[in-house]
């Protein structure tokens, strides 16, 4: 195994060890009846499912919104949009995630759930992907675009075969950051009835159940690290060949 | 097989960039003859690139007409037009995430060629520019030297066999020795292909070496002189052109002439197995010894010839020689190295004659007298 591969696998292995250790400690000892009502396989899996659902939906919204917006903002005919888009995304990130979430909840007047949580959290996680898409395309050597047009590729041909592939390393790096933001902020999902590990943390804190609090925190942190690692895998797998 | 060049005609072409008072190209008219290399040469910023890029409509002319092979370029869809006009630029502009083969195969792909035809063509192009397909086809541009990248750039420009080739300072970013080789190769290719080539450079020596005709451009792409390199060197149209031609015009003219164009002298020769006593030098002071296949090997001086018993190993070796295809400039170099006279060889390396300093100076003087 090379040093690179050891480093590559170190992160998921460490996560599994820590989470495994915490779970062993929690389930190794006696649990009170109140603890048992939260710390059981069904409720943990439900929390995991809700948390992942929020992360996936948030990330999907981010990709679907931020990548096309970033691409449009780099087209010669729409360059003026870049600062506008970035300003909006900046507001999203600068505003407190919890505030935006609750505000949105109140505005929609809905009863909560996955979709009410996903939109504001996506707004919050938008900036890294948007900014990196714009910067990633802008930093493509203009002489490559010129060469592409010069040998007869259409504008969209150059975009999809040259500009976009060469921007993917930065876009994927942004996506990785957005993913981690999404996992982290998904702990707020409980405030809009969307569940997630935040539920455990909240319960543990309010009822002074240390084991519940620790389990919720460890699982949330472990998931964030795993998702970050998954992001790294995606970066390696889908980056363009031949560049560095 | 290869499609020959077609004529390009620019008529009163003007380009005014938005927000600029002065035109970048002002009323430019020129005929680029089919199958010739025309070099645009001029100081940086004079409008060479702008003029060239209007031919494939990377830049749209503000006014004027451009015809390619009799067809109005402004009526052809720009993407279609560009697939029919080869385009090579400085630093090659290769896509870093495409392999060499993928880069070369782009235009055939755009034209909808079948996979097999494209890959055959890619191999053919790589052979043409001197890159072994087996070794280089799968490499990425990063894994090539600057000179190899430029070769791939030229191969990509030629892949779809366009009749016209536009080259914007394609060899500007490589070291002088590699540049010399690339220029030689371009001339060799052109000998086979007879494309119409518009070549942009700011290096007058490059223009002299490559151009069938040179257009010396001034501000706003005004044509200061448009003629053969010979004529421009001999008769610069005005002081600006003369300044651009620079010092040493006579020496530059020597790159235009080949050894085969001048009258060769003859040395006294003998095979290395001949007996020294049988050699009659006459008035000459040196004997040129040839090997068994008539290739020049050594110079033996009169005094030494009288002393030695065998010609093999006598005298000093011939160090520098030129061929009939060499330029007179190369010949001059060899003459200086050899101390007054250089040996000329034919296709198989066999001795055909000599060229000396007097011959070269005569040629220079004759050119002066003619102009
Ligand atoms: N895209 C452009 N927009 C505005 N001005 C330009 C543009 N391209 C070139 N120019 C101007 O046009 C003139 C000619 O430029 P160019 O054709 O690139 O010259 P050259 O190739 O001879 O160095 C220069 O003054 C340059 O600043
Ligand atoms: Mg230029």
XYZ file of C-alpha atoms and ligand atoms in Angstrom:
643
model
C 0.000 0.000 0.000
C 1.343 3.408 -0.895
C 1.262 6.335 1.510
C -1.452 7.898 -0.624
C -3.710 4.849 -0.290
C -3.157 4.621 3.464
C -4.151 8.268 3.838
C -7.123 7.621 1.575
C -8.493 4.813 3.731
C -7.513 6.340 7.098
C -10.566 8.621 7.240
C -13.362 6.040 6.847
C -11.545 3.566 9.086
C -11.158 6.193 11.835
C -14.847 7.097 11.529
C -15.953 3.472 11.841
C -13.678 2.938 14.859
C -14.930 6.024 16.695
C -18.611 5.474 15.932
C -18.246 1.769 16.720
C -16.507 2.631 20.015
C -19.229 5.070 21.034
C -21.995 2.601 20.177
C -20.196 -0.189 22.062
C -19.923 2.051 25.107
C -23.553 3.119 24.897
C -25.057 -0.323 24.332
C -22.480 -2.110 26.500
C -23.918 -0.623 29.715
C -27.404 -0.648 31.219
C -29.871 1.724 29.556
C -32.737 3.389 31.389
C -36.257 3.067 30.003
C -36.224 6.663 28.678
C -32.862 6.068 27.040
C -34.174 2.852 25.494
C -37.073 4.700 23.885
C -34.578 6.719 21.774
C -31.540 4.469 21.661
C -32.864 1.505 19.697
C -32.191 0.254 16.218
C -35.462 1.488 14.757
C -35.197 5.079 15.927
C -31.459 5.304 15.114
C -32.075 4.018 11.577
C -34.996 6.408 11.174
C -32.787 9.314 12.275
C -30.054 8.173 9.868
C -32.561 7.841 7.039
C -34.036 11.293 7.664
C -30.598 12.861 7.975
C -29.361 11.254 4.748
C -32.570 12.163 2.940
C -32.097 15.800 3.880
C -28.434 15.718 2.822
C -29.183 14.107 -0.525
C -32.086 16.410 -1.342
C -30.156 19.518 -0.288
C -27.150 18.487 -2.361
C -29.336 17.672 -5.349
C -30.979 21.100 -5.162
C -27.567 22.754 -4.834
C -26.216 20.967 -7.904
C -29.329 21.557 -9.978
C -29.388 25.260 -9.131
C -25.765 26.277 -8.649
C -24.050 24.497 -11.561
C -26.363 25.802 -14.313
C -26.420 29.253 -12.678
C -22.618 29.243 -12.556
C -22.390 28.192 -16.206
C -24.842 30.870 -17.339
C -22.923 33.491 -15.372
C -19.769 32.731 -17.377
C -21.374 33.014 -20.843
C -20.231 36.160 -22.649
C -23.820 37.375 -23.013
C -24.619 36.969 -19.307
C -21.400 37.925 -17.553
C -23.166 40.714 -15.670
C -25.091 38.012 -13.774
C -22.035 36.595 -12.005
C -21.804 39.282 -9.281
C -25.599 39.197 -8.829
C -25.687 35.419 -8.330
C -22.696 35.512 -6.015
C -24.265 38.260 -3.915
C -27.448 36.231 -3.480
C -25.517 33.083 -2.544
C -23.396 35.130 -0.147
C -26.520 36.299 1.641
C -27.592 32.669 1.879
C -24.386 31.611 3.508
C -23.959 34.666 5.723
C -27.464 34.418 7.225
C -27.666 31.960 10.145
C -28.874 28.628 8.810
C -31.258 28.116 11.715
C -32.754 31.590 11.254
C -33.382 31.066 7.558
C -34.838 27.656 8.267
C -37.308 28.823 10.888
C -38.213 31.942 8.912
C -38.997 29.790 5.879
C -41.034 27.459 8.101
C -43.095 30.385 9.363
C -43.518 31.907 5.903
C -44.690 28.705 4.252
C -46.962 27.923 7.164
C -46.534 24.287 6.239
C -46.399 21.599 8.854
C -42.726 20.978 8.159
C -40.994 17.886 6.880
C -38.190 17.087 4.475
C -39.028 19.610 1.765
C -39.513 22.522 4.116
C -36.063 21.821 5.565
C -34.336 21.174 2.242
C -34.962 24.507 0.500
C -33.480 26.871 3.106
C -30.616 24.480 3.831
C -29.850 24.335 0.111
C -29.890 28.125 0.010
C -27.341 28.031 2.820
C -25.090 25.456 1.068
C -25.282 27.029 -2.391
C -22.260 29.314 -2.390
C -19.319 26.848 -2.609
C -20.659 25.108 -5.708
C -21.794 28.326 -7.393
C -18.547 30.169 -6.736
C -16.390 27.225 -7.772
C -18.389 26.673 -10.953
C -17.899 30.304 -11.961
C -14.230 30.437 -10.965
C -13.591 26.980 -12.409
C -14.866 27.975 -15.832
C -13.246 31.418 -15.715
C -9.840 29.954 -15.008
C -9.886 27.791 -18.151
C -7.148 29.138 -20.432
C -8.914 31.426 -22.972
C -6.553 30.206 -25.685
C -8.154 26.737 -25.357
C -11.586 28.220 -25.973
C -10.125 30.128 -28.908
C -8.484 26.976 -30.266
C -11.747 25.063 -29.911
C -13.762 27.675 -31.769
C -10.925 28.097 -34.267
C -10.996 24.457 -35.345
C -14.765 24.526 -35.720
C -16.293 23.431 -32.413
C -19.594 25.139 -31.647
C -19.932 27.342 -28.564
C -21.798 24.602 -26.726
C -19.295 21.994 -27.944
C -16.490 24.009 -26.384
C -18.511 24.435 -23.187
C -19.292 20.735 -22.697
C -16.097 19.201 -24.045
C -13.532 21.736 -22.875
C -14.640 24.355 -20.360
C -16.847 22.180 -18.175
C -14.521 19.156 -17.928
C -11.591 21.402 -17.081
C -13.694 23.131 -14.409
C -14.850 19.871 -12.769
C -12.003 19.638 -10.226
C -13.048 22.970 -8.723
C -16.768 22.244 -9.053
C -16.340 18.916 -7.267
C -14.245 20.559 -4.543
C -17.106 23.037 -4.070
C -19.588 20.172 -4.046
C -17.611 18.471 -1.298
C -17.774 21.597 0.835
C -21.496 21.955 0.147
C -22.065 18.316 1.090
C -20.369 18.796 4.442
C -22.354 21.981 5.047
C -25.547 20.094 4.196
C -24.815 17.236 6.613
C -23.961 19.710 9.359
C -26.981 21.944 8.909
C -29.302 18.935 8.536
C -28.997 18.592 12.328
C -31.373 21.580 12.430
C -33.960 19.529 10.557
C -35.719 18.566 13.772
C -36.949 22.153 14.187
C -39.128 21.749 11.116
C -40.169 18.176 11.815
C -37.710 16.685 9.372
C -35.952 14.459 11.908
C -32.292 13.545 11.661
C -29.590 13.138 14.267
C -30.467 16.595 15.588
C -33.439 14.890 17.207
C -31.141 12.765 19.389
C -28.950 15.708 20.304
C -31.979 17.809 21.229
C -33.604 15.074 23.274
C -30.352 14.209 25.036
C -29.718 17.826 25.867
C -33.215 18.704 27.092
C -33.683 15.553 29.174
C -30.037 15.464 30.342
C -29.544 12.025 28.816
C -25.772 12.047 28.220
C -25.743 8.776 26.300
C -28.385 9.990 23.865
C -26.604 13.327 23.411
C -23.233 11.648 22.777
C -24.706 9.091 20.377
C -26.444 11.799 18.337
C -23.332 13.966 18.175
C -21.002 11.090 17.306
C -23.295 9.831 14.545
C -23.731 13.326 13.086
C -19.976 13.956 13.147
C -19.215 10.493 11.748
C -21.666 10.982 8.902
C -20.138 14.372 8.062
C -16.686 12.810 7.851
C -17.936 9.913 5.731
C -19.699 12.288 3.360
C -16.527 14.384 3.126
C -14.668 11.202 2.224
C -17.294 10.268 -0.347
C -16.746 13.741 -1.810
C -13.031 12.997 -2.101
C -13.808 9.717 -3.867
C -16.052 11.538 -6.331
C -13.352 14.150 -6.962
C -10.850 11.434 -7.834
C -13.233 9.395 -9.890
C -14.819 12.133 -11.971
C -12.033 14.705 -12.396
C -10.661 15.103 -15.953
C -7.730 12.917 -16.981
C -4.425 14.320 -18.105
C -4.518 17.456 -15.972
C -2.016 17.364 -13.129
C -5.043 12.237 -51.793
C -4.380 15.586 -50.109
C -6.582 18.476 -51.054
C -4.554 21.247 -52.656
C -4.768 24.866 -51.605
C -7.339 27.335 -52.877
C -7.105 31.076 -53.334
C -8.045 33.499 -50.560
C -9.093 36.990 -51.485
C -9.634 39.895 -49.090
C -11.322 42.986 -50.526
C -11.344 46.302 -48.669
C -11.610 44.539 -45.349
C -11.856 46.778 -42.288
C -12.166 45.858 -38.631
C -13.090 48.408 -36.000
C -13.292 47.032 -32.455
C -16.174 48.354 -30.378
C -15.189 51.440 -28.430
C -12.027 52.139 -30.417
C -11.611 55.178 -32.634
C -8.890 53.862 -34.925
C -9.545 50.767 -36.996
C -7.409 47.730 -36.076
C -7.405 46.743 -39.746
C -7.958 49.512 -42.261
C -9.104 48.775 -45.815
C -7.005 45.647 -46.305
C -6.968 44.069 -49.775
C -4.868 41.077 -50.754
C -4.881 37.946 -52.852
C -3.276 34.913 -51.267
C -2.479 32.641 -54.229
C -3.544 29.000 -54.069
C -0.916 26.636 -52.741
C 1.444 29.302 -51.431
C 2.714 30.280 -48.015
C 2.039 33.946 -47.360
C 3.620 35.337 -44.224
C 2.203 38.380 -42.418
C 5.083 40.021 -40.647
C 5.076 43.237 -38.660
C 5.524 44.718 -35.212
C 3.391 43.547 -32.306
C -0.057 45.135 -32.281
C -0.077 46.091 -35.960
C -3.115 43.917 -36.659
C -1.671 40.664 -38.052
C -3.753 38.411 -35.824
C -6.911 40.421 -36.365
C -6.461 40.246 -40.135
C -5.838 36.501 -40.089
C -8.736 35.748 -37.751
C -11.164 37.459 -40.084
C -10.417 34.794 -42.692
C -12.027 32.077 -40.547
C -14.401 34.576 -38.935
C -13.148 34.215 -35.403
C -13.429 37.972 -35.830
C -16.188 39.389 -37.995
C -15.067 42.131 -40.384
C -16.750 45.498 -39.914
C -16.845 45.874 -43.695
C -15.379 44.345 -46.822
C -15.560 40.894 -48.369
C -13.516 37.739 -48.029
C -13.705 34.882 -50.504
C -12.133 31.469 -50.103
C -11.841 29.435 -53.269
C -14.330 31.830 -54.859
C -16.902 31.289 -52.103
C -18.059 34.223 -49.966
C -16.772 33.366 -46.489
C -19.346 35.606 -44.848
C -22.138 33.449 -46.265
C -20.787 30.174 -44.887
C -21.840 29.064 -41.404
C -18.827 30.012 -39.229
C -18.485 26.551 -37.642
C -18.639 24.856 -41.066
C -16.145 27.350 -42.421
C -13.694 26.671 -39.594
C -13.894 22.925 -40.076
C -12.629 23.531 -43.606
C -9.828 25.883 -42.561
C -6.964 24.491 -40.459
C -6.002 26.593 -37.444
C -2.792 26.382 -35.421
C -1.728 28.795 -32.699
C 1.104 29.566 -30.338
C 1.570 26.935 -27.612
C -0.555 24.673 -29.799
C -3.789 25.177 -27.801
C -4.074 21.434 -27.236
C -6.801 20.271 -24.868
C -4.956 19.003 -21.778
C -7.608 16.388 -20.929
C -7.599 14.881 -24.443
C -4.929 12.429 -25.532
C -2.780 13.238 -28.539
C -4.981 11.007 -30.694
C -8.188 12.593 -29.372
C -6.814 16.091 -30.001
C -5.916 15.249 -33.583
C -9.228 13.485 -34.164
C -11.444 16.404 -33.107
C -12.222 17.905 -36.509
C -12.767 14.550 -38.259
C -15.138 13.769 -35.356
C -16.990 17.047 -35.888
C -17.295 16.218 -39.578
C -18.893 12.901 -38.682
C -16.180 10.613 -40.012
C -16.463 6.945 -39.090
C -14.336 5.823 -36.136
C -12.053 3.673 -38.247
C -11.446 6.379 -40.817
C -10.684 8.879 -38.069
C -8.223 6.647 -36.262
C -6.454 5.753 -39.515
C -6.234 9.433 -40.300
C -4.854 10.215 -36.823
C -2.071 7.644 -37.315
C -1.325 9.053 -40.753
C -1.121 12.604 -39.370
C 1.180 11.535 -36.554
C 3.491 9.871 -39.053
C 3.371 12.991 -41.180
C 4.613 15.233 -38.355
C 7.156 12.692 -37.175
C 5.510 11.308 -34.028
C 5.345 7.543 -33.620
C 1.630 6.697 -33.098
C 2.484 3.647 -30.997
C 4.416 5.757 -28.556
C 2.514 9.033 -28.517
C -1.145 8.417 -29.419
C -2.224 7.698 -25.848
C -0.201 10.431 -24.189
C -1.635 13.612 -22.755
C -0.182 16.957 -23.927
C 1.533 17.488 -20.553
C 3.659 14.461 -21.319
C 5.122 16.035 -24.476
C 7.901 18.561 -25.037
C 7.026 21.995 -26.416
C 8.183 21.008 -29.887
C 6.144 17.793 -29.835
C 3.075 19.732 -28.726
C 3.486 22.086 -31.688
C 3.730 19.069 -34.002
C 0.458 17.756 -32.601
C -1.022 21.237 -33.102
C -0.046 21.131 -36.773
C -1.353 17.565 -37.107
C -4.675 18.624 -35.591
C -4.914 21.550 -38.000
C -4.288 19.246 -40.970
C -6.385 16.283 -39.821
C -9.460 16.964 -41.933
C -7.286 17.812 -44.945
C -8.358 21.466 -45.213
C -7.204 23.322 -48.331
C -6.350 26.369 -46.223
C -4.229 26.631 -43.090
C -4.032 29.621 -40.743
C -1.060 29.706 -38.398
C -0.626 32.437 -35.774
C 2.949 32.482 -34.471
C 2.768 28.693 -34.132
C 6.473 28.334 -33.333
C 6.729 31.448 -31.171
C 7.015 29.651 -27.848
C 9.703 27.047 -28.553
C 13.489 27.295 -28.335
C 15.378 28.485 -31.451
C 16.765 25.062 -32.384
C 13.381 23.335 -32.169
C 11.855 26.257 -34.040
C 14.347 25.709 -36.855
C 13.377 22.031 -37.047
C 9.660 22.804 -37.017
C 10.154 25.328 -39.818
C 12.067 22.750 -41.882
C 9.272 20.256 -41.328
C 6.588 22.714 -42.324
C 8.427 23.322 -45.584
C 8.752 19.592 -46.148
C 5.021 19.106 -45.496
C 4.160 21.968 -47.793
C 6.255 20.373 -50.549
C 3.944 17.377 -50.363
C 0.637 19.045 -49.581
C 0.582 22.396 -51.432
C -1.886 24.009 -49.031
C -2.667 27.701 -49.007
C -1.058 28.863 -45.772
C -1.375 32.219 -44.045
C 1.379 32.393 -41.460
C 1.691 35.191 -38.884
C 4.990 36.051 -37.240
C 6.894 39.034 -35.916
C 10.220 37.387 -36.810
C 11.441 38.574 -40.200
C 13.985 35.750 -40.513
C 11.176 33.243 -40.077
C 9.194 35.069 -42.766
C 12.136 34.900 -45.190
C 12.641 31.232 -44.522
C 9.019 30.135 -44.865
C 7.292 32.582 -47.147
C 6.648 32.201 -50.850
C 5.502 35.763 -50.353
C 5.828 38.130 -47.445
C 3.404 40.881 -46.507
C 5.170 43.446 -44.363
C 2.438 45.130 -42.344
C 2.457 48.484 -40.591
C -0.014 50.152 -38.249
C -3.673 49.282 -38.786
C -2.504 46.373 -40.923
C -1.540 48.609 -43.826
C 0.451 46.658 -46.413
C 3.885 48.281 -46.613
C 5.147 45.721 -49.104
C 3.793 42.460 -50.486
C 6.303 40.525 -52.536
C 8.650 37.561 -52.636
C 11.317 37.431 -49.895
C 13.942 37.901 -52.592
C 12.408 41.129 -53.860
C 11.842 42.529 -50.372
C 15.415 41.825 -49.322
C 16.788 43.340 -52.489
C 14.420 46.294 -52.685
C 12.696 47.310 -49.462
C 9.763 49.549 -50.424
C 10.575 52.234 -47.869
C 12.627 52.998 -44.779
C 10.175 51.259 -42.449
C 10.453 48.012 -44.375
C 14.217 48.447 -44.630
C 14.307 48.865 -40.867
C 12.304 45.690 -40.481
C 14.493 43.762 -42.886
C 17.256 44.915 -40.594
C 20.985 44.646 -40.874
C 22.514 41.827 -42.842
C 20.021 41.677 -45.691
C 22.722 40.119 -47.864
C 23.277 37.340 -45.345
C 19.519 36.763 -45.114
C 19.340 36.523 -48.881
C 21.792 33.642 -48.635
C 19.097 31.581 -46.911
C 17.030 31.899 -50.071
C 19.617 30.278 -52.310
C 20.668 26.690 -52.420
C 24.059 25.222 -53.132
C 22.587 23.545 -56.216
C 21.936 27.027 -57.663
C 25.603 28.060 -57.808
C 28.466 26.849 -59.944
C 30.536 24.328 -58.018
C 34.314 24.144 -58.037
C 36.266 20.907 -58.222
C 39.065 19.688 -55.970
C 41.693 17.198 -57.020
C 40.513 13.871 -55.648
C 41.903 10.405 -55.153
C 40.642 7.153 -53.651
C 42.253 6.275 -50.325
C 43.799 3.121 -51.812
C 45.628 5.045 -54.551
C 49.416 5.354 -54.303
C 50.421 8.884 -53.217
C 53.115 9.067 -55.884
C 50.537 8.697 -58.679
C 48.639 11.831 -57.591
C 49.211 14.971 -59.630
C 48.013 18.066 -57.783
C 48.789 20.477 -60.613
C 48.462 23.997 -59.223
C 46.406 22.844 -56.256
C 47.752 22.755 -52.718
C 45.293 20.219 -51.303
C 44.128 16.752 -52.212
C 40.662 15.511 -51.252
C 40.729 11.828 -50.357
C 37.545 9.848 -51.020
C 36.567 6.541 -49.453
C 35.592 3.430 -51.447
C 32.081 4.791 -51.949
C 33.328 8.175 -53.162
C 32.425 9.931 -49.939
C 34.846 12.732 -48.924
C 36.974 11.704 -45.971
C 40.239 13.672 -45.623
C 42.188 16.693 -46.875
C 45.909 16.104 -47.535
C 48.309 19.011 -48.057
C 50.968 19.080 -50.819
C 53.949 18.792 -48.443
C 52.470 15.891 -46.560
C 51.486 14.119 -49.771
C 55.157 13.955 -50.795
C 56.132 12.328 -47.503
C 53.413 9.684 -46.941
C 53.365 6.173 -48.383
C 49.604 5.629 -48.035
C 46.645 8.025 -48.337
C 44.550 6.247 -45.704
C 44.906 8.200 -42.478
C 46.975 11.002 -44.019
C 46.055 14.689 -43.570
C 43.072 15.924 -41.573
C 39.456 14.722 -41.691
C 36.735 16.627 -43.541
C 34.693 18.048 -40.673
C 31.896 20.035 -42.188
C 30.251 19.449 -45.549
C 27.044 20.597 -47.210
C 24.601 19.006 -49.604
C 23.144 20.331 -52.836
C 19.971 21.148 -50.852
C 21.745 23.239 -48.209
C 21.238 26.999 -48.187
C 24.142 29.230 -49.096
C 24.034 30.477 -45.529
C 24.804 26.970 -44.287
C 27.458 26.702 -46.950
C 29.045 29.914 -45.739
C 29.182 28.477 -42.241
C 30.867 25.321 -43.506
C 33.322 27.343 -45.608
C 34.375 29.312 -42.552
C 34.727 26.133 -40.483
C 36.752 24.376 -43.157
C 39.015 27.365 -43.776
C 37.978 28.674 -47.210
C 36.369 25.787 -49.077
C 33.587 23.354 -48.236
C 32.876 19.970 -49.767
C 29.479 19.445 -51.421
C 27.895 15.988 -51.392
C 24.998 14.457 -53.303
C 22.053 12.339 -52.215
C 24.098 9.319 -51.107
C 26.819 11.390 -49.445
C 29.082 11.117 -52.498
C 31.415 13.934 -53.487
C 30.009 16.243 -56.192
C 32.170 19.366 -55.888
C 33.230 22.207 -53.666
C 31.980 25.676 -52.879
C 34.301 28.464 -51.764
C 34.129 31.952 -50.366
C 34.645 33.638 -53.722
C 31.563 31.876 -55.131
C 29.405 33.127 -52.274
C 30.667 36.711 -52.422
C 30.136 36.707 -56.198
C 26.508 35.705 -55.679
C 25.978 38.499 -53.172
C 27.560 41.044 -55.465
C 25.546 39.866 -58.420
C 22.297 40.293 -56.458
C 23.355 43.836 -55.529
C 24.098 44.665 -59.165
C 20.734 43.286 -60.292
C 18.666 45.324 -57.870
N -10.617 41.671 -28.931
C -10.101 42.924 -29.069
N -10.774 44.000 -28.613
C -10.282 45.236 -28.746
N -9.108 45.520 -29.327
C -8.375 44.520 -29.803
C -8.822 43.157 -29.694
N -7.898 42.360 -30.257
C -6.902 43.166 -30.682
N -7.188 44.470 -30.425
C -6.359 45.632 -30.792
O -6.173 45.628 -32.182
C -4.850 45.936 -32.543
C -4.237 44.819 -33.373
O -4.105 43.652 -32.570
P -3.591 42.273 -33.145
O -4.332 41.963 -34.380
O -3.653 41.281 -32.050
O -2.080 42.618 -33.499
P -0.839 41.643 -33.775
O -1.343 40.258 -33.961
O -0.193 42.216 -34.991
O 0.066 41.756 -32.580
C -4.102 46.196 -31.236
O -4.049 47.560 -31.016
C -4.963 45.517 -30.209
O -4.866 46.187 -28.989
Mg -0.824 38.493 -32.784
